[in-house]
XYZ file of C-alpha atoms in Angstrom:
719
model
C 32.576 -51.061 44.482
C 29.558 -48.883 44.460
C 28.889 -48.319 40.520
C 30.041 -46.314 39.085
C 27.159 -42.877 39.314
C 27.174 -41.421 35.843
C 25.739 -45.493 34.399
C 22.766 -44.822 31.712
C 20.140 -48.010 31.070
C 18.781 -47.800 27.633
C 15.085 -47.130 28.425
C 11.742 -47.000 26.060
C 10.226 -44.350 26.101
C 7.056 -43.145 24.858
C 3.822 -40.603 25.001
C 2.957 -37.447 22.398
C 4.972 -34.893 20.995
C 3.521 -31.550 22.410
C 5.344 -29.550 20.196
C 8.316 -29.606 18.043
C 11.937 -27.062 19.017
C 13.846 -27.971 16.303
C 13.909 -29.741 13.441
C 17.144 -30.028 10.748
C 15.090 -30.998 7.392
C 19.006 -32.364 5.792
C 19.553 -34.676 8.796
C 16.175 -36.035 10.438
C 17.454 -33.775 14.338
C 15.545 -32.829 16.506
C 14.260 -31.219 19.877
C 11.150 -31.980 20.240
C 8.928 -32.087 24.347
C 7.354 -34.435 25.103
C 4.883 -35.788 27.518
C 5.402 -39.337 28.783
C 2.649 -41.768 28.866
C 1.159 -41.245 32.209
C 2.897 -37.965 33.164
C 1.730 -34.531 33.196
C 5.222 -32.507 32.296
C 6.454 -31.681 29.690
C 10.497 -33.445 29.161
C 12.684 -32.525 26.389
C 13.253 -35.183 24.194
C 16.579 -35.256 20.991
C 16.354 -37.617 18.411
C 16.918 -38.029 14.420
C 13.173 -38.274 12.208
C 11.966 -37.498 8.387
C 9.564 -35.387 10.260
C 7.510 -34.593 13.725
C 4.261 -33.765 13.843
C 2.895 -31.973 17.320
C 0.725 -34.337 18.607
C 1.649 -37.467 17.101
C 2.472 -40.365 19.424
C 6.199 -41.675 19.877
C 7.847 -44.385 20.993
C 12.191 -43.245 21.896
C 14.643 -45.953 23.330
C 17.501 -43.900 25.167
C 18.993 -42.747 27.568
C 18.354 -40.263 30.413
C 20.789 -37.361 30.317
C 21.573 -34.021 32.618
C 20.802 -30.853 31.303
C 21.778 -28.176 33.225
C 19.783 -25.179 32.027
C 16.702 -27.784 30.543
C 16.522 -30.501 33.627
C 16.881 -34.333 32.505
C 16.882 -34.715 28.813
C 15.868 -38.422 27.535
C 18.571 -39.002 24.013
C 16.688 -40.891 21.501
C 18.884 -43.512 19.641
C 16.034 -45.116 17.586
C 12.838 -42.730 17.366
C 9.560 -44.059 15.852
C 6.107 -41.622 15.283
C 2.920 -42.512 13.702
C -0.604 -40.673 14.096
C -2.565 -40.706 17.977
C -5.080 -42.477 19.096
C -6.140 -40.414 21.678
C -8.306 -37.464 21.294
C -6.651 -34.544 23.023
C -3.626 -35.950 19.963
C -5.320 -35.992 17.004
C -6.358 -32.588 17.795
C -2.997 -31.443 18.226
C -2.144 -33.631 15.060
C -5.118 -31.508 12.871
C -4.195 -27.896 14.564
C -0.157 -28.988 13.863
C -0.600 -26.606 11.077
C 0.236 -29.707 9.021
C -2.986 -29.774 6.997
C -4.143 -26.962 4.734
C -7.567 -25.545 5.776
C -7.104 -27.302 9.304
C -6.616 -25.107 12.345
C -6.351 -25.207 16.231
C -9.688 -23.897 15.855
C -11.604 -26.545 13.104
C -9.214 -28.883 14.527
C -11.224 -28.661 18.492
C -14.701 -28.934 15.718
C -13.642 -32.055 13.952
C -12.611 -33.737 16.323
C -15.490 -33.536 18.898
C -17.971 -34.150 15.800
C -16.079 -37.395 14.626
C -14.075 -38.623 16.740
C -11.447 -41.032 16.778
C -13.294 -41.567 12.948
C -12.018 -38.285 12.447
C -8.917 -39.041 9.724
C -11.212 -42.014 8.397
C -13.904 -38.813 7.084
C -11.432 -36.914 5.470
C -9.917 -39.905 3.719
C -12.888 -41.790 2.677
C -15.715 -39.453 2.881
C -15.346 -35.683 3.178
C -18.283 -34.385 2.272
C -19.307 -35.315 6.142
C -16.642 -32.259 6.611
C -19.357 -29.429 5.452
C -21.661 -30.715 8.721
C -18.482 -28.745 10.778
C -19.772 -24.479 11.318
C -17.382 -22.885 9.108
C -15.993 -25.408 6.522
C -17.649 -24.610 3.016
C -17.186 -27.271 0.313
C -13.924 -25.059 -1.301
C -12.213 -25.792 2.164
C -13.263 -29.322 2.348
C -11.629 -29.985 -1.534
C -8.767 -28.210 0.153
C -8.789 -30.512 3.708
C -8.835 -33.963 2.022
C -5.930 -33.004 -0.819
C -3.915 -31.569 1.429
C -4.701 -34.867 3.968
C -3.257 -36.970 0.866
C -0.773 -35.403 -0.244
C 0.885 -35.062 3.076
C -0.002 -38.621 3.744
C 2.133 -39.656 0.778
C 4.597 -37.697 1.727
C 5.052 -39.299 4.862
C 4.656 -42.543 3.309
C 7.655 -41.497 1.286
C 9.473 -40.003 3.912
C 10.327 -42.884 6.459
C 10.550 -45.482 3.607
C 13.838 -42.541 2.444
C 14.322 -42.042 5.919
C 14.776 -45.949 6.034
C 17.088 -46.140 3.590
C 19.300 -42.650 4.940
C 17.442 -40.000 2.941
C 17.348 -36.941 4.760
C 14.627 -34.962 4.687
C 14.874 -32.278 1.426
C 16.563 -35.103 -0.520
C 12.859 -37.053 0.042
C 10.771 -34.044 -0.260
C 12.989 -33.234 -4.004
C 12.411 -36.486 -4.560
C 8.758 -36.541 -3.600
C 8.046 -33.367 -5.255
C 10.322 -35.282 -8.728
C 7.592 -38.217 -8.830
C 4.584 -37.510 -6.758
C 2.958 -40.411 -5.522
C 5.156 -43.488 -7.909
C 8.052 -42.268 -6.294
C 8.104 -45.682 -4.125
C 7.176 -47.533 -7.429
C 9.921 -45.747 -8.953
C 13.093 -46.454 -6.569
C 11.683 -50.130 -5.946
C 11.604 -50.547 -10.331
C 14.206 -48.659 -10.948
C 16.497 -46.985 -7.469
C 19.087 -45.258 -10.030
C 17.081 -43.092 -11.949
C 17.295 -40.560 -8.945
C 20.778 -40.209 -9.931
C 19.615 -39.240 -13.456
C 16.209 -37.345 -12.542
C 17.299 -35.350 -9.655
C 19.637 -32.852 -8.670
C 21.288 -33.339 -5.494
C 21.654 -36.923 -5.879
C 24.428 -38.842 -7.764
C 25.260 -42.414 -8.593
C 27.341 -43.270 -4.850
C 23.701 -41.880 -3.258
C 21.637 -43.968 -5.773
C 23.422 -46.919 -5.062
C 23.575 -47.238 -1.519
C 19.974 -47.046 -1.989
C 19.872 -49.946 -3.925
C 21.612 -52.129 -2.470
C 19.542 -51.358 -0.126
C 16.887 -52.339 -1.658
C 18.827 -55.937 -2.622
C 19.547 -54.423 -6.520
C 22.325 -57.383 -7.240
C 26.041 -56.091 -7.612
C 26.370 -57.285 -11.176
C 23.387 -56.181 -12.148
C 22.954 -54.982 -15.839
C 21.217 -51.533 -14.322
C 23.642 -50.956 -11.639
C 26.433 -52.203 -14.464
C 24.583 -49.834 -17.101
C 23.862 -46.616 -14.191
C 27.802 -46.664 -13.430
C 28.982 -46.773 -16.731
C 26.694 -43.541 -18.068
C 28.087 -42.129 -14.011
C 31.710 -42.555 -15.143
C 30.959 -40.410 -18.645
C 28.426 -37.406 -17.016
C 31.497 -36.891 -14.395
C 33.742 -36.836 -17.632
C 31.621 -34.606 -18.710
C 31.202 -32.509 -15.091
C 35.013 -32.590 -15.298
C 34.817 -30.491 -19.016
C 35.403 -33.616 -21.900
C 33.295 -33.829 -24.306
C 33.833 -37.685 -24.719
C 36.002 -39.929 -23.248
C 38.282 -42.715 -24.054
C 36.377 -46.044 -24.261
C 39.737 -47.467 -22.257
C 38.961 -45.183 -19.967
C 35.620 -45.168 -19.247
C 35.786 -49.518 -18.890
C 38.596 -48.789 -16.249
C 37.167 -46.156 -14.190
C 33.051 -48.705 -14.211
C 35.087 -51.264 -13.291
C 36.589 -49.517 -10.684
C 33.201 -47.443 -9.655
C 31.030 -50.537 -9.756
C 33.871 -53.856 -8.191
C 32.464 -55.286 -11.375
C 34.847 -56.985 -13.781
C 34.399 -58.404 -17.377
C 30.673 -56.862 -17.331
C 31.136 -53.445 -18.704
C 32.269 -54.645 -21.755
C 28.555 -55.917 -23.236
C 26.340 -53.199 -20.942
C 28.669 -50.584 -23.530
C 26.704 -52.369 -26.069
C 23.534 -52.169 -24.416
C 24.089 -48.462 -24.066
C 24.948 -47.689 -27.442
C 22.063 -50.112 -29.251
C 19.713 -48.241 -26.821
C 21.474 -44.535 -28.012
C 22.285 -44.091 -24.537
C 25.439 -44.126 -25.965
C 28.076 -43.394 -29.299
C 31.300 -44.333 -29.453
C 33.091 -42.517 -32.060
C 37.197 -44.166 -32.981
C 38.164 -45.038 -29.554
C 35.698 -42.330 -28.025
C 32.919 -43.273 -26.211
C 29.764 -39.612 -26.378
C 26.220 -38.584 -24.670
C 24.948 -37.794 -27.681
C 23.395 -34.855 -26.829
C 27.114 -33.445 -26.644
C 28.114 -35.129 -29.973
C 25.371 -32.815 -31.622
C 26.521 -30.553 -29.461
C 29.934 -30.272 -31.026
C 28.481 -31.582 -35.194
C 25.696 -28.529 -34.622
C 28.669 -25.758 -33.928
C 31.048 -26.795 -37.327
C 27.953 -27.267 -39.399
C 27.002 -23.787 -38.309
C 30.339 -22.232 -38.219
C 31.231 -23.997 -41.331
C 28.517 -21.846 -42.774
C 29.741 -18.620 -41.700
C 32.929 -18.892 -42.602
C 32.093 -19.094 -46.093
C 30.714 -16.380 -47.036
C 32.593 -12.248 -46.680
C 30.531 -9.811 -44.294
C 27.568 -8.591 -45.912
C 27.155 -4.812 -43.800
C 26.080 -1.475 -46.277
C 29.874 -0.756 -48.027
C 32.146 1.202 -45.737
C 35.668 3.347 -46.942
C 37.482 2.207 -43.808
C 39.700 4.871 -44.123
C 37.072 7.229 -43.257
C 35.607 5.453 -41.134
C 38.612 4.706 -39.088
C 39.169 8.418 -38.629
C 35.701 8.963 -37.579
C 35.448 7.028 -35.095
C 38.718 7.881 -33.398
C 37.817 11.401 -34.081
C 34.380 10.503 -31.909
C 35.907 8.718 -29.504
C 38.751 10.745 -28.728
C 41.093 7.499 -28.663
C 44.331 7.102 -31.129
C 43.938 3.406 -32.536
C 47.542 1.146 -32.321
C 47.777 -0.408 -36.056
C 46.879 -4.036 -34.637
C 43.891 -2.277 -33.064
C 42.961 -0.919 -36.707
C 43.648 -3.953 -38.376
C 41.519 -5.357 -36.052
C 38.885 -2.877 -36.848
C 39.219 -3.770 -40.210
C 38.541 -7.281 -40.173
C 35.831 -7.342 -38.674
C 34.200 -5.569 -41.354
C 35.021 -7.715 -43.850
C 34.395 -11.503 -42.421
C 30.781 -12.380 -41.415
C 31.996 -14.441 -38.642
C 35.075 -13.591 -36.589
C 37.073 -13.924 -33.443
C 39.095 -11.113 -31.368
C 41.571 -13.155 -28.543
C 43.861 -11.349 -26.221
C 44.974 -11.196 -22.525
C 44.077 -8.081 -20.643
C 45.008 -3.926 -21.533
C 45.526 -5.052 -25.565
C 42.652 -3.029 -25.626
C 40.038 -5.203 -26.535
C 37.589 -2.878 -25.636
C 38.466 0.145 -27.618
C 38.445 -2.223 -30.509
C 34.967 -3.278 -29.764
C 33.554 -0.114 -28.974
C 35.120 1.650 -32.628
C 33.394 -1.271 -34.674
C 30.389 -0.356 -32.424
C 30.473 2.818 -32.889
C 31.731 2.316 -36.812
C 28.097 -0.305 -37.678
C 25.427 1.991 -35.697
C 26.511 4.780 -37.948
C 25.256 2.684 -40.452
C 22.084 1.611 -39.076
C 23.397 -2.271 -38.196
C 20.554 -3.620 -36.093
C 23.032 -4.961 -33.017
C 23.439 -7.506 -30.173
C 24.745 -7.857 -27.477
C 24.829 -11.041 -24.782
C 27.756 -12.720 -22.276
C 27.134 -15.975 -20.430
C 26.541 -14.950 -16.887
C 25.119 -11.150 -15.412
C 28.273 -9.802 -14.501
C 29.306 -9.935 -17.786
C 26.327 -9.050 -19.635
C 26.732 -6.294 -17.215
C 30.143 -5.053 -18.278
C 30.271 -5.623 -21.936
C 27.097 -2.802 -21.118
C 29.034 -0.168 -19.427
C 32.005 -1.028 -21.639
C 29.556 -0.533 -24.938
C 27.099 1.902 -23.960
C 24.298 -0.238 -25.008
C 21.904 -3.305 -23.591
C 23.118 -6.264 -23.360
C 21.892 -9.791 -21.872
C 22.594 -13.017 -20.923
C 22.984 -16.047 -23.250
C 20.179 -17.815 -21.574
C 18.136 -14.800 -21.447
C 18.714 -13.890 -25.072
C 17.520 -17.154 -26.002
C 14.739 -17.414 -24.146
C 15.668 -20.036 -22.042
C 12.644 -21.566 -20.148
C 14.310 -24.574 -18.553
C 14.022 -28.163 -18.210
C 15.927 -27.725 -21.660
C 13.578 -25.422 -23.501
C 14.790 -22.494 -25.305
C 12.268 -19.904 -27.135
C 14.784 -19.421 -29.747
C 16.531 -21.916 -31.780
C 16.020 -22.192 -35.811
C 12.397 -22.511 -35.746
C 12.250 -19.343 -33.875
C 15.418 -17.264 -34.930
C 16.824 -14.438 -33.135
C 16.206 -10.892 -34.699
C 19.323 -8.684 -35.575
C 22.893 -8.244 -38.065
C 25.935 -8.410 -35.876
C 25.755 -10.963 -32.494
C 28.070 -9.734 -30.122
C 29.170 -12.713 -27.693
C 31.353 -11.805 -25.030
C 33.883 -13.847 -22.154
C 33.831 -16.248 -24.922
C 36.048 -18.498 -23.312
C 33.247 -19.003 -20.469
C 30.950 -20.377 -22.920
C 30.463 -24.696 -22.978
C 29.050 -26.894 -25.908
C 26.118 -26.543 -25.215
C 25.312 -23.594 -24.819
C 26.656 -22.564 -28.080
C 25.420 -25.012 -30.417
C 21.961 -23.501 -29.473
C 23.441 -19.497 -29.862
C 24.666 -20.308 -33.465
C 21.864 -22.663 -34.340
C 19.547 -19.417 -33.223
C 21.036 -17.151 -35.799
C 19.240 -15.544 -38.598
C 19.629 -16.158 -41.938
C 22.216 -13.319 -42.523
C 23.948 -12.870 -39.660
C 26.460 -11.356 -38.356
C 29.089 -13.103 -35.459
C 31.883 -11.587 -33.858
C 33.085 -13.657 -30.915
C 35.324 -12.144 -28.569
C 37.667 -13.021 -25.486
C 40.733 -14.732 -23.893
C 41.618 -18.197 -25.050
C 43.953 -18.282 -22.351
C 41.178 -18.230 -19.444
C 39.508 -21.380 -17.571
C 37.503 -22.937 -19.870
C 34.737 -23.341 -18.999
C 32.538 -25.439 -16.689
C 30.523 -26.923 -18.870
C 31.852 -29.538 -21.069
C 34.024 -28.313 -23.839
C 37.100 -25.419 -24.897
C 35.046 -23.863 -27.885
C 36.672 -21.052 -28.372
C 40.067 -22.515 -27.664
C 38.709 -25.314 -30.540
C 37.527 -22.619 -32.885
C 40.937 -20.428 -32.860
C 43.317 -24.022 -32.826
C 41.392 -25.378 -36.038
C 42.198 -22.469 -37.996
C 38.817 -22.815 -39.681
C 37.743 -19.712 -38.244
C 38.408 -15.698 -39.171
C 41.319 -14.917 -35.616
C 42.658 -11.477 -34.331
C 44.419 -12.204 -32.456
C 45.766 -9.446 -29.863
C 49.722 -9.400 -28.503
C 51.089 -5.932 -28.236
C 49.414 -4.372 -23.892
C 48.842 -0.546 -24.367
C 50.626 2.111 -22.783
C 48.366 2.744 -19.102
C 48.133 -0.786 -19.525
C 51.679 -1.423 -19.237
C 51.999 -0.096 -15.669
C 49.365 -1.908 -14.128
C 51.399 -5.459 -12.437
C 47.970 -6.872 -12.112
C 48.226 -7.146 -16.376
C 52.629 -7.426 -17.081
C 51.743 -10.458 -14.294
C 49.365 -11.507 -15.047
C 50.377 -12.014 -19.023
C 54.035 -13.348 -17.771
C 52.053 -16.267 -15.977
C 50.278 -16.435 -19.548
C 54.180 -16.467 -20.832
C 54.715 -19.534 -17.672
C 57.263 -17.007 -16.098
C 56.207 -17.007 -12.607
C 56.103 -12.467 -12.354
C 58.545 -9.901 -10.343
C 57.314 -10.591 -7.096
C 58.548 -7.560 -5.133
C 57.099 -5.058 -3.699
C 56.574 -1.763 -4.921
C 55.336 1.206 -3.589
C 51.774 2.077 -5.538
C 51.734 -1.054 -6.625
C 48.533 -2.909 -7.706
C 49.834 -6.212 -7.200
C 51.247 -7.768 -4.152
C 52.767 -11.610 -3.074
C 53.152 -11.956 0.611
C 54.802 -14.868 1.831
C 53.705 -17.742 3.741
C 53.561 -21.283 4.318
C 51.810 -23.380 6.218
C 47.829 -23.559 5.016
C 47.210 -22.563 8.678
C 48.950 -19.182 8.250
C 47.735 -18.542 5.127
C 43.684 -17.973 6.529
C 44.833 -16.422 9.166
C 46.320 -13.817 6.887
C 43.378 -13.551 4.771
C 40.699 -13.153 6.783
C 43.484 -9.885 8.328
C 43.924 -8.458 5.197
C 40.141 -8.568 4.836
C 38.311 -7.638 8.216
C 41.502 -4.927 8.588
C 44.818 -4.151 6.915
C 42.813 -3.857 3.348
C 39.981 -1.327 4.650
C 42.372 0.930 6.082
C 44.954 1.288 3.369
C 42.757 1.022 0.543
C 39.506 1.776 2.484
C 37.871 -1.300 0.426
C 34.430 -2.919 1.888
C 35.269 -5.285 3.011
C 31.643 -7.667 2.091
C 31.133 -5.782 -1.187
C 34.816 -4.341 -2.296
C 36.690 -7.666 -1.144
C 36.546 -11.302 -3.170
C 38.813 -14.561 -2.217
C 39.541 -16.841 -4.629
C 40.901 -20.166 -4.568
C 41.822 -23.288 -6.938
C 39.406 -25.548 -5.147
C 35.944 -25.683 -2.201
C 37.283 -28.570 0.416
C 40.722 -27.958 2.361
C 41.396 -25.505 5.384
C 42.069 -22.909 1.243
C 38.989 -24.048 0.041
C 35.964 -21.972 0.151
C 33.528 -23.399 3.135
C 36.401 -22.739 5.068
C 37.452 -19.865 4.138
C 33.776 -18.713 4.280
C 33.667 -19.731 7.185
C 36.167 -17.506 8.938
C 35.838 -14.829 6.726
C 32.232 -14.951 8.360
C 32.545 -14.847 11.193
C 35.213 -12.385 11.014
C 32.597 -9.472 8.404
C 29.048 -10.756 9.423
C 29.271 -12.016 13.510
C 26.778 -12.832 14.987
C 24.564 -11.161 17.256
C 21.071 -10.887 19.053
C 20.338 -8.542 16.172
C 20.709 -10.022 13.298
C 18.131 -13.478 12.070
C 20.390 -16.190 11.188
C 18.704 -19.425 9.294
C 21.095 -22.879 9.197
C 19.981 -25.216 5.863
C 22.674 -27.120 4.653
C 25.114 -26.962 7.118
C 25.618 -23.376 6.325
C 24.215 -20.870 8.093
C 23.429 -17.837 6.645
C 23.006 -14.584 8.426
C 21.678 -10.873 7.223
C 24.228 -8.707 5.807
C 26.301 -12.125 4.231
C 26.975 -12.033 0.159
C 25.759 -14.748 -0.929
C 25.754 -16.493 -4.363
C 23.378 -18.225 -6.817
C 24.944 -21.841 -7.305
C 21.982 -23.272 -10.076
C 20.113 -21.454 -12.830
C 16.522 -20.625 -11.258
C 14.798 -18.941 -14.432
C 11.332 -18.617 -11.913
C 13.712 -16.561 -9.887
C 15.359 -15.174 -13.174
C 18.296 -15.948 -11.045
C 21.656 -17.695 -12.463
C 24.944 -19.881 -11.555
C 27.107 -16.849 -10.537
C 24.684 -14.484 -9.189
C 26.228 -13.135 -6.377
C 24.146 -10.789 -3.951
C 23.274 -9.977 -0.600
C 20.872 -10.855 2.376
C 19.202 -8.139 3.434
C 15.733 -8.843 5.652
C 15.379 -13.238 7.135
C 11.881 -13.100 7.937
C 11.329 -15.770 10.749
C 7.602 -16.513 10.403
C 7.586 -18.135 8.168
C 10.592 -18.774 7.322
C 11.948 -16.873 4.285
C 15.349 -15.046 3.412
C 15.390 -11.931 0.967
C 18.251 -11.134 -1.693
C 19.017 -8.245 -3.115
C 20.741 -8.434 -6.102
C 22.680 -5.804 -7.792
C 21.173 -2.170 -7.188
C 17.075 -2.963 -8.084
C 16.107 -7.110 -8.016
C 14.999 -8.528 -4.420
C 14.856 -12.268 -4.882
C 13.431 -14.744 -1.531
C 13.862 -18.673 -1.157
C 11.997 -20.288 0.937
C 14.382 -22.976 3.531
C 14.481 -25.619 1.199
C 15.649 -23.059 -1.523
C 18.483 -22.461 0.186
C 20.137 -25.208 -1.393
C 20.564 -22.769 -4.382
C 22.890 -20.248 -2.520
C 25.579 -20.732 -0.887
C 28.065 -17.668 0.957
C 30.431 -15.906 -1.265
C 33.012 -13.922 1.210
C 35.834 -17.097 -0.821
C 34.947 -17.845 -4.464
C 36.664 -20.698 -6.079
C 38.319 -18.927 -8.849
C 35.872 -21.139 -11.970
C 32.649 -19.210 -10.090
C 34.699 -15.778 -10.372
C 34.830 -16.226 -14.530
C 33.306 -13.198 -16.626
C 32.824 -11.170 -13.469
C 35.748 -8.008 -11.775
C 36.314 -7.362 -8.605
C 37.996 -3.583 -6.854
C 40.212 -5.979 -4.524
C 41.079 -10.146 -5.450
C 43.080 -11.443 -2.809
C 44.556 -15.573 -3.657
C 45.386 -18.094 -2.068
C 48.428 -20.016 -3.399
C 49.011 -23.207 -1.782
C 50.718 -26.527 -2.182
C 47.361 -27.752 -0.275
C 45.744 -27.344 -3.713
C 48.605 -29.579 -5.542
C 45.821 -31.659 -7.670
C 44.705 -27.744 -9.114
C 47.406 -25.057 -9.177
C 47.706 -24.776 -13.157
C 48.760 -21.112 -15.110
C 45.179 -20.325 -16.657
C 43.239 -21.096 -13.331
C 45.939 -19.310 -11.790
C 45.521 -16.518 -14.840
C 42.061 -15.909 -14.639
C 41.835 -14.903 -11.078
C 44.887 -12.146 -11.451
C 42.323 -10.580 -14.497
C 39.545 -10.807 -11.628
C 41.443 -7.676 -10.436
C 40.583 -4.417 -11.324
C 42.264 -2.334 -8.784
C 43.995 -4.773 -6.067
C 45.904 -8.093 -6.378
C 46.795 -9.479 -3.311
C 48.838 -13.259 -3.586
C 49.433 -14.860 -0.301
C 51.063 -18.814 -0.166
C 54.380 -20.308 -1.042
C 56.295 -18.666 -3.588
C 57.192 -22.646 -4.386
C 53.480 -23.373 -5.897
C 52.881 -20.113 -7.757
C 56.028 -22.064 -9.413
C 54.012 -24.704 -9.773
C 51.132 -23.613 -10.357
C 52.903 -21.094 -13.492
C 54.679 -24.259 -15.436
C 51.728 -26.697 -15.119
C 48.165 -26.491 -17.667
C 46.071 -28.515 -17.015
C 43.403 -27.330 -18.322
C 43.924 -27.693 -21.956
C 43.267 -31.515 -21.144
C 40.060 -31.678 -22.403
C 38.651 -34.899 -24.943
C 36.950 -33.492 -27.682
C 35.834 -33.479 -30.784
C 35.669 -30.558 -31.972
C 38.600 -29.358 -33.946
C 38.719 -32.357 -35.208
C 34.876 -31.661 -36.676
C 36.475 -28.525 -37.976
């Protein structure tokens, strides 16, 4: 029998890279046009490499594959590249744009002048470059510096790629450590997990394994213990039981009986603190101690405002606003005028905003200097709109400078008489400690928030602990006022908060609906339909700007990644006119709704800011995102891991925001995360309409669980 016709034999191909058609920095995948040795025709090569430069020599092992559109393509399983030796290759390499100060014109002149010695000249005798027409001292210095940087990066890239790290991560490692990168990795690869965002313990552990670090090496065990405590902090805990830490570290590291001595070593070197049965990362222990000390001293003294006739002030403010304050609201206003530190807490529709406006109007009339702030840009904007006064984010108020540096602190306090902090359930322990330490002598503090919402994304449950301690004066509002009581969004939220499943029967003109769907595929299909056509047709919502899908998690069919993909396809499909760019596994398109996922103080955009892509430049590639009406921020391709699509957000990310219309999947697929404050927080994000899509059993399950309250913190005990 003849052999099958499609049998292909692996072979080795060598030659020059003519041009780079495509290169994915994240995974190294590339499509190249190459000229094989001894040939003149250009062919396509597909493979993986950390970086590729036109003019480089390549050696690839792989097979030829037919392609109907492009002719035969060489698919490489292995691909290695090196600087070229031939004059044509050197000229192409230097003129590729890799080296600043050299384009095709200067590359040609340099190769004509120095021939194959040009690399050596640039590196060791760069003054000779000034003999080339058009190269002066400034350009010569620029060329050498760029060459040395590229040489260093190239070596590090190859080293890291051999150890399974993508080019974009490698670039970040290089930016962090510079020329020391290889030395740092060889000495202690676990530093990566400490120093570089996006690289966790598992990645560092893989590199360590490839570098030959022993399984029971002390630095590996210490790094594993710290990873367990950092993961606990990432899950909201300020401390963690020592027994659980040992158990999780053994599970992570696969070693037993070696954990306890390394915990002692970490305590000896002050990298971990032990208090009773709990282990702390020192910065979290310090944050809770600082909060407790500040709160005690504030609560110990009465208000220091100018004399106020409370009855006259209340009558005046009700006349001025045209709003009659109920008895419970009047009590809250009186309390705020008497206390130096006060918490006002309650759910939606209980009049927190009305009370706050009344307090601020009275104190403004007494020339009290007011300072308003909230944890996020969107929450600050809402506070500003509801009070008519300027409100800042806490980070901006405290003049955050990045890298844990703040412009406002105990030594350089803030200026003001009354500091009002809204959406306080979102404030984690380190941020609250920073705020309290920056308050000036004699300041008053009014904390407003809903303690039944999800606790902060960061460690701690500060608002809950302050209220539960009984050490802080607190007004708890429970009465739902007339206008709010007609909203099913508000009555349903309060029912959930009491542990009851709300009334799910549909009523005409309601602002709250439950659509039954049992299978995740059906739920997803319904959500896309609602956002794409049904709600826009019935209510006139803009599908991208007004409708927000909120889901408990990132993964699975009903997670943000899957929903964003489907919603983007429906609401902002690709076409020839729209530019798009793919980075870090996400396709970004002009018109997309996006969310910033990290605080970036250079760009002045913060975790949770939502914007829209308005332009994508192609040469060089830059993505322009509009936040609010007046802020345009540009991103380089390597910075796009700070952005995610925002058609669907996690409920945690939505805190402090409000949206005209909210759609929430409720499925047993989210079993692990389903709980009361999660659903409560999601529903209370909706201003005009809230639609739940899913399974009534899943909703019932969520209402009966209170998981987010189970955080290990020390603040309540300290108070």
